[in-house]
Coordinates of C-alpha atoms and ligand atoms in Angstrom, one line a residue:
Chain A
M1222 CA -46.9 71.6 -77.7
I1223 CA -43.4 68.8 -76.6
I1224 CA -42.1 71.7 -77.8
L1225 CA -42.8 74.1 -75.1
D1226 CA -42.8 70.5 -73.2
L1227 CA -39.3 70.6 -73.1
A1228 CA -38.1 74.1 -73.5
L1229 CA -41.0 73.6 -69.7
M1230 CA -38.1 70.9 -68.4
L1231 CA -35.5 72.1 -70.1
I1232 CA -35.8 75.5 -67.5
T1233 CA -37.5 74.1 -64.8
A1234 CA -34.1 71.5 -64.5
Y1235 CA -32.2 75.0 -65.4
F1236 CA -33.6 77.0 -62.2
V1237 CA -34.0 73.8 -60.2
G1238 CA -30.9 72.6 -60.6
F1239 CA -28.7 75.5 -60.1
I1240 CA -30.6 77.2 -56.8
Y1241 CA -30.3 73.2 -55.0
Y1242 CA -25.9 73.9 -56.6
G1243 CA -26.0 76.7 -54.3
L1244 CA -28.3 75.1 -51.5
Y1245 CA -25.7 72.6 -51.5
R1246 CA -22.1 74.7 -51.3
N1247 CA -24.2 76.6 -48.7
I1248 CA -25.5 73.8 -46.0
T1249 CA -22.4 72.7 -46.5
A1250 CA -20.8 76.6 -45.2
R1251 CA -22.9 75.4 -43.1
F1252 CA -21.4 71.9 -41.7
Q1253 CA -18.3 74.2 -41.3
R1254 CA -19.7 76.9 -39.2
R1255 CA -19.1 79.4 -42.3
I1256 CA -22.4 81.6 -43.2
G1257 CA -21.9 80.6 -47.6
P1258 CA -23.1 82.1 -50.2
T1259 CA -26.0 82.8 -51.4
I1260 CA -28.4 79.9 -52.7
F1261 CA -28.0 82.8 -55.9
Q1262 CA -23.5 82.3 -55.8
S1263 CA -23.5 79.4 -58.3
F1264 CA -26.6 81.2 -61.0
Y1265 CA -24.0 83.9 -60.5
D1266 CA -21.0 82.2 -60.8
S1267 CA -22.4 81.0 -64.7
I1268 CA -23.8 84.0 -65.5
K1269 CA -19.5 86.0 -64.6
F1270 CA -18.6 84.0 -66.7
F1271 CA -20.2 84.0 -70.1
G1272 CA -18.9 87.7 -69.7
K1273 CA -15.7 86.7 -69.9
K1274 CA -13.4 86.6 -73.4
E1275 CA -11.7 83.7 -73.2
A1276 CA -7.3 84.5 -73.6
I1277 CA -7.3 81.1 -76.6
S1278 CA -7.8 78.7 -78.7
H1279 CA -8.2 75.1 -78.5
G1280 CA -9.8 74.1 -81.8
W1281 CA -12.8 73.1 -82.2
M1282 CA -12.3 69.4 -81.1
F1283 CA -11.7 70.8 -77.4
Y1284 CA -15.2 72.8 -77.8
L1285 CA -17.3 69.2 -78.3
G1286 CA -16.3 68.1 -75.5
P1287 CA -19.1 70.8 -73.4
I1288 CA -21.5 70.9 -75.9
I1289 CA -21.6 66.5 -76.2
M1290 CA -21.3 66.5 -72.8
A1291 CA -24.2 69.2 -72.2
T1292 CA -26.1 67.6 -75.2
G1293 CA -26.2 64.5 -73.0
A1294 CA -27.6 65.7 -70.5
I1295 CA -30.6 67.3 -71.8
M1296 CA -31.3 64.7 -73.7
T1297 CA -31.1 62.5 -70.6
L1298 CA -33.8 65.4 -69.0
F1299 CA -36.2 64.7 -72.2
F1300 CA -36.2 61.2 -71.0
I1301 CA -37.6 60.8 -67.9
P1302 CA -41.6 61.9 -67.8
F1303 CA -41.5 64.6 -63.9
F1304 CA -44.6 63.0 -63.2
Y1305 CA -46.2 59.2 -63.2
Q1306 CA -50.0 60.3 -64.9
S1307 CA -49.7 63.2 -66.6
E1308 CA -49.0 64.4 -70.2
S1309 CA -47.2 67.3 -69.5
F1310 CA -44.1 66.9 -68.2
S1311 CA -43.1 63.1 -70.3
G1312 CA -41.2 65.2 -72.3
L1313 CA -39.7 62.3 -74.6
S1314 CA -39.8 59.4 -72.6
G1315 CA -43.4 57.8 -74.7
Y1316 CA -40.1 57.2 -77.2
G1317 CA -37.7 55.6 -74.7
N1318 CA -37.2 53.5 -72.0
L1319 CA -35.1 53.4 -69.5
F1320 CA -31.3 51.2 -70.7
L1321 CA -32.4 54.4 -73.3
V1322 CA -31.7 57.5 -70.4
L1323 CA -29.1 54.7 -69.2
Y1324 CA -26.8 54.8 -72.4
L1325 CA -28.0 58.9 -72.6
M1326 CA -26.3 58.8 -69.4
L1327 CA -22.8 58.0 -70.3
L1328 CA -22.4 60.0 -73.5
G1329 CA -22.0 63.3 -71.7
P1330 CA -18.5 61.8 -70.2
L1331 CA -17.3 60.0 -73.4
G1332 CA -17.9 63.1 -75.1
N1333 CA -15.7 65.1 -72.6
A1334 CA -13.2 62.6 -72.6
M1335 CA -12.8 63.8 -76.5
G1336 CA -12.6 67.0 -75.8
V1337 CA -10.4 67.0 -72.6
G1338 CA -7.9 64.9 -74.0
V1339 CA -8.1 67.5 -76.7
G1340 CA -6.9 70.4 -74.4
G1341 CA -3.4 68.3 -73.9
N1342 CA -3.9 69.9 -70.5
P1343 CA -2.8 66.7 -67.7
F1344 CA -4.6 67.5 -64.9
G1345 CA -7.5 67.6 -67.5
V1346 CA -6.6 64.4 -68.4
M1347 CA -5.9 63.2 -65.6
G1348 CA -9.4 63.8 -63.8
V1349 CA -10.9 62.6 -67.0
T1350 CA -8.4 59.0 -66.5
R1351 CA -9.9 58.7 -62.4
G1352 CA -14.0 59.6 -63.9
L1353 CA -14.3 56.6 -66.3
T1354 CA -12.4 54.3 -63.3
R1355 CA -14.7 55.4 -61.5
L1356 CA -17.8 55.7 -63.8
F1357 CA -16.7 51.4 -64.0
A1358 CA -17.3 51.7 -60.6
L1359 CA -20.5 52.8 -59.9
E1360 CA -22.0 51.4 -62.6
L1361 CA -22.2 48.2 -61.5
P1362 CA -24.1 48.6 -58.7
F1363 CA -26.1 50.4 -60.5
Y1364 CA -27.0 48.8 -63.2
I1365 CA -27.5 45.7 -60.7
A1366 CA -30.3 47.1 -58.6
V1367 CA -32.3 49.4 -61.5
V1368 CA -32.1 45.3 -63.7
A1369 CA -34.2 44.4 -60.3
I1370 CA -35.8 47.1 -60.6
M1371 CA -36.9 47.1 -63.9
S1372 CA -37.5 43.0 -63.4
I1373 CA -40.1 44.2 -60.0
S1374 CA -42.1 46.3 -61.9
Q1375 CA -42.4 43.9 -64.9
S1376 CA -41.4 47.1 -67.2
A1377 CA -38.3 49.5 -68.0
D1378 CA -40.7 52.9 -68.9
I1379 CA -39.8 54.8 -65.7
A1380 CA -42.9 56.1 -65.5
T1381 CA -45.0 52.8 -64.8
I1382 CA -42.3 51.9 -62.8
A1383 CA -43.5 55.1 -61.0
G1384 CA -45.9 54.5 -61.0
S1385 CA -46.3 51.0 -59.7
Q1386 CA -45.1 50.9 -55.9
T1387 CA -47.9 50.3 -53.7
T1388 CA -45.1 50.7 -50.8
I1389 CA -42.2 52.3 -52.5
N1390 CA -39.3 50.8 -53.7
A1391 CA -36.9 52.3 -51.0
F1392 CA -39.3 50.9 -48.5
A1393 CA -39.6 47.7 -50.0
H1394 CA -36.1 46.6 -52.4
P1395 CA -34.2 48.5 -49.4
L1396 CA -30.8 46.7 -50.0
L1397 CA -31.2 47.9 -53.9
F1398 CA -31.3 51.5 -52.3
I1399 CA -28.6 51.0 -50.6
A1400 CA -26.4 49.5 -53.0
A1401 CA -28.3 52.0 -55.5
L1402 CA -27.9 54.9 -53.1
F1403 CA -23.8 55.0 -52.9
S1404 CA -24.0 55.0 -57.2
F1405 CA -25.9 57.3 -56.7
V1406 CA -23.6 59.7 -54.1
A1407 CA -20.2 59.0 -56.8
M1408 CA -22.2 59.6 -59.6
M1409 CA -23.3 63.9 -58.0
G1410 CA -19.4 63.6 -57.6
Q1411 CA -20.0 64.2 -53.8
S1412 CA -17.5 62.9 -51.1
P1413 CA -15.8 60.1 -50.3
F1414 CA -16.1 59.0 -54.1
D1415 CA -15.0 63.4 -55.2
V1416 CA -12.4 62.2 -57.6
V1417 CA -12.5 63.6 -60.7
G1418 CA -12.6 66.9 -60.2
A1419 CA -10.4 66.8 -56.0
P1420 CA -9.8 70.4 -55.1
V1421 CA -5.6 70.4 -54.7
E1422 CA -4.7 67.0 -56.5
V1423 CA -5.3 68.0 -59.6
Y1424 CA -6.9 71.5 -59.8
S1425 CA -10.4 70.2 -61.0
G1426 CA -10.1 68.3 -64.1
P1427 CA -12.1 67.9 -66.9
A1428 CA -12.4 71.4 -66.3
S1429 CA -9.9 72.9 -65.5
E1430 CA -8.5 74.1 -68.8
F1431 CA -11.9 75.8 -70.0
S1432 CA -12.8 79.5 -68.9
G1433 CA -15.5 81.5 -70.5
K1434 CA -18.2 80.3 -71.3
F1435 CA -17.3 76.4 -71.9
L1436 CA -16.9 76.6 -68.3
S1437 CA -20.0 78.7 -69.0
L1438 CA -21.2 75.7 -70.3
L1439 CA -20.2 72.7 -68.1
M1440 CA -21.7 74.1 -65.4
S1441 CA -25.4 74.7 -67.0
Q1442 CA -24.9 71.3 -67.7
S1443 CA -24.2 70.4 -64.7
A1444 CA -26.5 71.7 -62.5
I1445 CA -29.3 70.1 -65.4
F1446 CA -27.8 67.0 -65.3
S1447 CA -28.0 66.0 -61.6
F1448 CA -31.2 67.5 -61.5
A1449 CA -32.0 64.6 -64.1
K1450 CA -30.3 62.1 -62.0
L1451 CA -32.0 63.3 -58.8
V1452 CA -35.9 62.9 -60.9
L1453 CA -34.4 59.2 -62.0
M1454 CA -34.0 58.7 -58.4
V1455 CA -37.0 59.1 -57.2
N1456 CA -38.7 57.9 -60.2
L1457 CA -36.9 54.4 -59.6
F1458 CA -37.2 54.5 -55.6
L1459 CA -38.8 57.0 -53.8
G1460 CA -42.3 56.2 -56.4
G1461 CA -42.1 59.3 -58.0
A1462 CA -44.5 62.3 -58.1
D1463 CA -47.6 63.7 -59.1
G1464 CA -46.7 66.9 -59.0
F1465 CA -44.9 70.2 -58.5
F1466 CA -44.7 69.8 -55.1
E1467 CA -44.2 66.2 -54.4
L1468 CA -40.7 65.6 -57.1
L1469 CA -39.6 69.3 -55.6
W1470 CA -39.5 67.6 -51.8
K1471 CA -38.1 64.5 -53.1
T1472 CA -36.0 65.6 -54.6
F1473 CA -34.6 67.4 -52.2
V1474 CA -34.7 65.2 -49.5
L1475 CA -32.8 62.9 -51.4
F1476 CA -29.9 65.9 -51.8
L1477 CA -30.0 66.9 -48.6
F1478 CA -29.5 63.2 -48.2
V1479 CA -26.0 63.3 -50.7
I1480 CA -25.0 66.3 -49.1
A1481 CA -24.3 66.0 -45.4
F1482 CA -22.4 62.1 -46.8
G1483 CA -20.5 64.2 -48.4
A1484 CA -20.5 66.7 -45.9
I1485 CA -18.7 64.3 -43.2
Y1486 CA -16.3 62.2 -45.4
G1487 CA -13.2 62.9 -46.6
R1488 CA -11.8 61.7 -50.0
F1489 CA -11.4 58.5 -51.1
K1490 CA -7.8 58.2 -53.1
T1491 CA -9.4 56.4 -56.9
P1492 CA -8.6 52.7 -55.9
Q1493 CA -10.3 53.0 -53.1
S1494 CA -12.9 54.0 -54.1
V1495 CA -13.8 51.6 -56.7
D1496 CA -12.5 48.7 -54.4
F1497 CA -15.3 50.3 -51.9
L1498 CA -17.4 50.6 -55.1
I1499 CA -16.5 46.9 -56.5
K1500 CA -17.0 45.9 -53.0
V1501 CA -19.9 46.4 -51.0
P1502 CA -22.4 48.5 -52.5
T1503 CA -21.7 45.6 -54.8
V1504 CA -23.3 42.7 -52.7
I1505 CA -25.2 44.9 -51.3
A1506 CA -26.9 44.7 -55.2
I1507 CA -26.5 41.8 -55.2
V1508 CA -28.2 39.5 -51.9
G1509 CA -30.8 42.6 -53.1
L1510 CA -31.2 40.9 -56.5
I1511 CA -31.5 37.1 -55.0
F1512 CA -34.0 38.5 -52.5
A1513 CA -36.7 40.5 -55.1
T1514 CA -36.3 37.5 -57.3
A1515 CA -37.0 34.7 -54.6
W1516 CA -39.5 37.0 -53.2
G1517 CA -41.1 38.8 -56.0
N1518 CA -42.9 41.7 -55.2
Chain B
M415 CA 5.2 108.1 -56.4
D416 CA 2.2 107.0 -54.5
E417 CA 0.3 105.6 -55.6
G418 CA -1.1 102.8 -53.8
F419 CA -2.1 105.6 -51.7
L420 CA -4.0 107.6 -53.6
K421 CA -6.2 104.4 -55.5
E422 CA -7.0 104.1 -51.8
Q423 CA -7.8 107.6 -51.1
Q424 CA -10.3 107.7 -54.4
V425 CA -12.0 104.1 -52.5
M426 CA -11.7 106.3 -49.7
E427 CA -13.7 109.2 -51.0
S428 CA -15.3 107.8 -54.1
D429 CA -19.1 107.9 -52.4
L430 CA -18.3 111.9 -52.2
N431 CA -18.2 111.8 -55.8
S432 CA -21.2 110.0 -57.4
E433 CA -21.1 110.3 -60.6
T434 CA -22.6 107.4 -62.9
S435 CA -20.6 105.9 -66.1
H436 CA -22.6 106.1 -69.4
K437 CA -23.1 102.2 -69.4
S438 CA -25.4 100.1 -72.4
S439 CA -28.2 97.9 -70.1
V440 CA -26.1 94.9 -70.6
D441 CA -22.9 95.6 -69.2
F442 CA -24.9 97.1 -66.3
L443 CA -26.3 93.9 -65.7
M444 CA -23.3 91.4 -66.7
D445 CA -21.2 94.0 -63.0
W446 CA -23.7 93.6 -61.7
F447 CA -23.6 89.5 -61.6
R448 CA -19.4 90.2 -61.9
R449 CA -19.4 92.3 -58.7
R450 CA -20.6 89.2 -56.9
S451 CA -18.7 86.2 -58.5
I452 CA -14.7 86.6 -58.5
F453 CA -13.2 84.5 -58.3
V454 CA -10.0 84.2 -56.8
L455 CA -6.4 82.4 -58.0
A456 CA -3.7 83.0 -54.5
Y457 CA -0.8 82.6 -55.5
G458 CA 1.4 82.5 -52.9
T459 CA 4.3 85.2 -53.0
G460 CA 5.6 86.5 -50.0
C461 CA 4.9 86.4 -46.2
G462 CA 1.4 88.0 -47.2
A463 CA -0.2 85.0 -48.4
I464 CA -0.2 83.0 -45.0
E465 CA -3.5 85.5 -44.4
M466 CA -4.7 84.6 -47.6
P467 CA -6.3 80.7 -45.8
P468 CA -7.7 82.9 -43.0
T469 CA -9.5 84.8 -45.2
F470 CA -10.8 82.0 -47.2
T471 CA -12.3 79.3 -44.7
S472 CA -13.9 79.1 -41.7
R473 CA -13.3 81.8 -39.6
Y474 CA -13.5 85.1 -41.6
D475 CA -15.6 83.3 -44.9
A476 CA -14.6 85.5 -48.1
E477 CA -17.0 82.6 -50.2
R478 CA -20.5 84.7 -47.4
L479 CA -18.8 87.5 -50.5
G480 CA -19.1 85.4 -53.6
I481 CA -15.4 85.0 -53.3
R482 CA -14.5 81.7 -54.0
G483 CA -11.1 80.2 -54.7
A484 CA -10.5 79.3 -57.8
A485 CA -8.1 76.6 -59.8
T486 CA -6.6 77.1 -62.5
P487 CA -5.4 80.8 -63.6
R488 CA -8.0 80.3 -66.7
Q489 CA -10.8 80.2 -64.3
A490 CA -9.6 83.3 -62.3
D491 CA -10.8 86.7 -62.4
V492 CA -8.8 87.8 -59.2
I493 CA -5.0 86.8 -59.0
I494 CA -3.5 87.9 -55.2
V495 CA 0.3 89.0 -55.4
S496 CA 0.7 88.8 -51.7
G497 CA 4.3 90.5 -50.9
Y498 CA 7.0 90.9 -52.6
C499 CA 8.1 89.1 -56.1
S500 CA 11.5 87.1 -56.8
Y501 CA 12.4 88.1 -60.2
K502 CA 11.7 84.5 -60.2
T503 CA 8.4 84.8 -59.5
L504 CA 7.5 87.7 -61.4
R505 CA 8.3 85.4 -64.5
R506 CA 5.1 82.6 -62.9
I507 CA 3.4 86.0 -62.5
I508 CA 3.0 87.4 -65.4
R509 CA 2.6 83.6 -67.0
T510 CA -0.3 83.6 -65.0
Y511 CA -0.9 86.8 -65.6
E512 CA -1.9 86.5 -69.2
Q513 CA -3.1 82.7 -69.0
M514 CA -6.4 84.2 -67.8
A515 CA -9.5 85.1 -69.7
N516 CA -10.1 88.9 -70.0
P517 CA -11.8 90.8 -67.8
K518 CA -9.4 90.1 -64.8
Y519 CA -7.5 91.9 -61.5
I520 CA -4.5 92.6 -60.0
L521 CA -4.6 92.4 -56.2
A522 CA -2.0 93.8 -54.9
L523 CA -0.9 92.9 -50.6
G524 CA 1.3 94.9 -48.9
S525 CA 3.9 97.6 -48.4
C526 CA 6.1 95.1 -50.2
T527 CA 4.0 95.9 -54.1
V528 CA 3.6 99.5 -53.2
N529 CA 7.2 100.0 -53.1
G530 CA 9.7 97.5 -51.9
G531 CA 8.9 97.5 -48.7
M532 CA 12.1 96.9 -46.8
Y533 CA 13.1 94.4 -49.6
W534 CA 14.2 98.7 -51.0
D535 CA 17.2 97.2 -52.3
S536 CA 17.3 93.7 -52.2
Y537 CA 19.6 92.8 -54.6
N538 CA 16.2 89.7 -56.7
T539 CA 13.0 91.8 -56.0
I540 CA 11.3 94.0 -57.8
K541 CA 9.7 97.4 -56.1
R542 CA 7.0 98.7 -57.9
L543 CA 4.4 96.1 -58.9
E544 CA 2.4 98.5 -61.0
D545 CA 5.5 99.1 -63.5
Y546 CA 4.9 94.8 -63.9
L547 CA 1.6 94.5 -64.4
P548 CA -1.3 96.7 -64.2
V549 CA -2.4 96.9 -60.2
D550 CA -5.7 97.4 -60.2
M551 CA -5.7 97.8 -55.7
Y552 CA -3.8 97.9 -53.0
V553 CA -4.4 97.1 -49.6
N554 CA -1.8 98.3 -47.2
G555 CA 0.4 96.4 -43.7
C556 CA 3.1 94.7 -43.5
M557 CA 1.2 91.3 -43.2
P558 CA -2.3 93.2 -43.7
R559 CA -4.8 91.0 -41.6
P560 CA -7.9 89.3 -43.1
E561 CA -10.2 92.0 -42.6
S562 CA -7.9 94.1 -45.2
I563 CA -8.1 91.6 -47.5
L564 CA -11.8 91.4 -47.1
E565 CA -12.0 95.5 -46.6
G566 CA -10.0 95.7 -49.8
F567 CA -11.9 92.7 -51.7
M568 CA -14.4 94.6 -50.6
A569 CA -13.4 98.2 -52.6
L570 CA -12.7 95.9 -55.9
Q571 CA -16.3 94.7 -55.6
K572 CA -17.3 97.9 -55.4
E573 CA -15.1 100.0 -58.6
I574 CA -16.0 96.5 -60.4
G575 CA -20.0 96.6 -60.0
D576 CA -19.3 100.8 -61.3
G577 CA -17.3 99.5 -64.0
K578 CA -14.4 101.2 -63.8
I579 CA -12.0 98.4 -63.7
S580 CA -10.0 97.5 -67.2
S581 CA -6.9 97.2 -66.2
W582 CA -7.2 94.4 -68.7
Q583 CA -7.8 96.6 -72.1
K584 CA -4.7 99.5 -69.4
Y585 CA -2.1 96.2 -69.9
E586 CA -3.0 95.2 -73.8
D587 CA -3.0 98.9 -74.4
N588 CA 0.3 99.4 -73.5
Y589 CA 1.4 96.6 -73.1
A590 CA 5.2 97.9 -75.4
F591 CA 5.1 99.8 -71.8
Y592 CA 5.5 96.8 -69.8
R593 CA 6.8 94.5 -72.8
K594 CA 10.3 97.1 -71.7
N595 CA 9.9 97.5 -67.7
Q596 CA 9.2 93.0 -68.2
E597 CA 12.1 92.7 -70.5
A598 CA 14.3 94.7 -68.5
V599 CA 14.4 93.0 -64.8
L600 CA 13.9 89.7 -67.0
G601 CA 15.8 90.0 -69.4
Q602 CA 15.3 86.4 -72.2
T603 CA 13.2 85.5 -69.8
V604 CA 10.0 86.1 -69.4
A605 CA 7.8 85.1 -71.5
P606 CA 6.5 84.8 -75.3
A607 CA 5.0 88.0 -76.2
Y608 CA 1.5 88.5 -74.8
D609 CA -0.8 85.6 -77.0
A610 CA -1.1 81.9 -77.6
D611 CA 3.0 81.6 -78.4
W612 CA 4.0 80.5 -75.8
Y613 CA 1.9 77.9 -75.5
L614 CA 3.4 76.1 -79.0
Y615 CA 6.5 77.9 -79.2
D616 CA 7.5 76.6 -75.6
G617 CA 8.1 74.1 -75.1
G618 CA 5.0 74.4 -74.5
L619 CA 3.4 71.8 -75.9
Ligands
SF4_1450 S1 4.7 93.5 -47.1 FE1 6.5 93.2 -46.2 S2 5.0 91.0 -45.4 FE2 3.6 91.6 -47.0 S3 5.8 90.6 -48.3 FE3 6.7 93.2 -47.8 S4 8.0 92.9 -45.7 FE4 6.6 89.9 -46.1

């Protein structure tokens, strides 16, 4: 039955992820006083790319990049339980804890770096370099916050962390939440930290050399991965979810915040974003960690 | 001859003759998605390029029709040739077009792409774009307003949805013809044959 469970998780993440991406484009359009595309637009785009025929080949190493990335995204999803009590939609979370999830989240970007490097497109390489630099910076506050949360809950099991929050962590430990939220905005690739695919600077960065099915795969994995990250944040800081309705509104509120944040800020330069992430959220996270350990739960 | 005019006339009359093309259901579905998602490589060649920013930004908002900008030729479906092409520009357009993935379309703006327009007797611009690349849709005007560009896009979407466009196929089938015309104006500086080899031999990688 675990196969069925995993398949259902994947399908849910795929469709919800794409609808969130459509909403992202639509809501951003409203911020800019436009009508904007339908909420299914990203889905249309990805299917259209799936039907395109590529003109050239860069060899198998190049195409391994998106595949590793998709593998990383899907595995991350499988190890994050959707609900903290229920048996279904818990995927493989019984076999691995938060440490594994944090590790798997790195797999995709590294695999993609390998593929893009083979492609040799200067903009792709530039995008990957920017991505890895930003990754290094955003991990620092995020990991500090996550370690603090783990020590508060006395567990590295995501479902336990989600279930053990009497007051949700976002209110009980606001400093940790704020620090993690900065990293989360960066993880979702939103302004002011959208240095990786920066349009007009590096022409969609790592994706610039991909077309057709592999671009479609990249879009799908990013939809799935975004949903996985949202569920992770909900589990760690917003008290988890007990049913689909709760999961959807909690992830959506978080997503809406990220969109709104992205819509009103301009883009940092790469060094600025690293500087900011290493200074402001990291300091907030450390102070939060001290508070959490000094006063406990 | 006046192919641009004929093409537009066809589009305007297309509602009248309701012959349906025979497509498999997969093609039907793919065309349905294709017409709803159009990525445009806005490559500004002539004066008409100035009308593209308003088309894609808040004032006219092409994204509500599923039309948005693409960053690189690999991701693009449509290339807009926005006016007169000098020989130098033509070379770039040909290369860019050949890098795009099938199915791909060309939208040509302004009278300069139809017959040379006011650059008719210029020594370094081409007259008919149709001779060098397969154009799918012309938008008249000197220069066309964003409304006309959007109308051109909608006509293109309709043709894509009906599965009537196969210009990339036409380019591959009649490559000798196009190549001859390209060489006539560009000489040996035209891109190497339509394939991956420019990437490997022409100082690419
Ligand atoms: S048609 Fe008119 S506006 Fe367009 S490129 Fe030619 S001269 Fe310029």
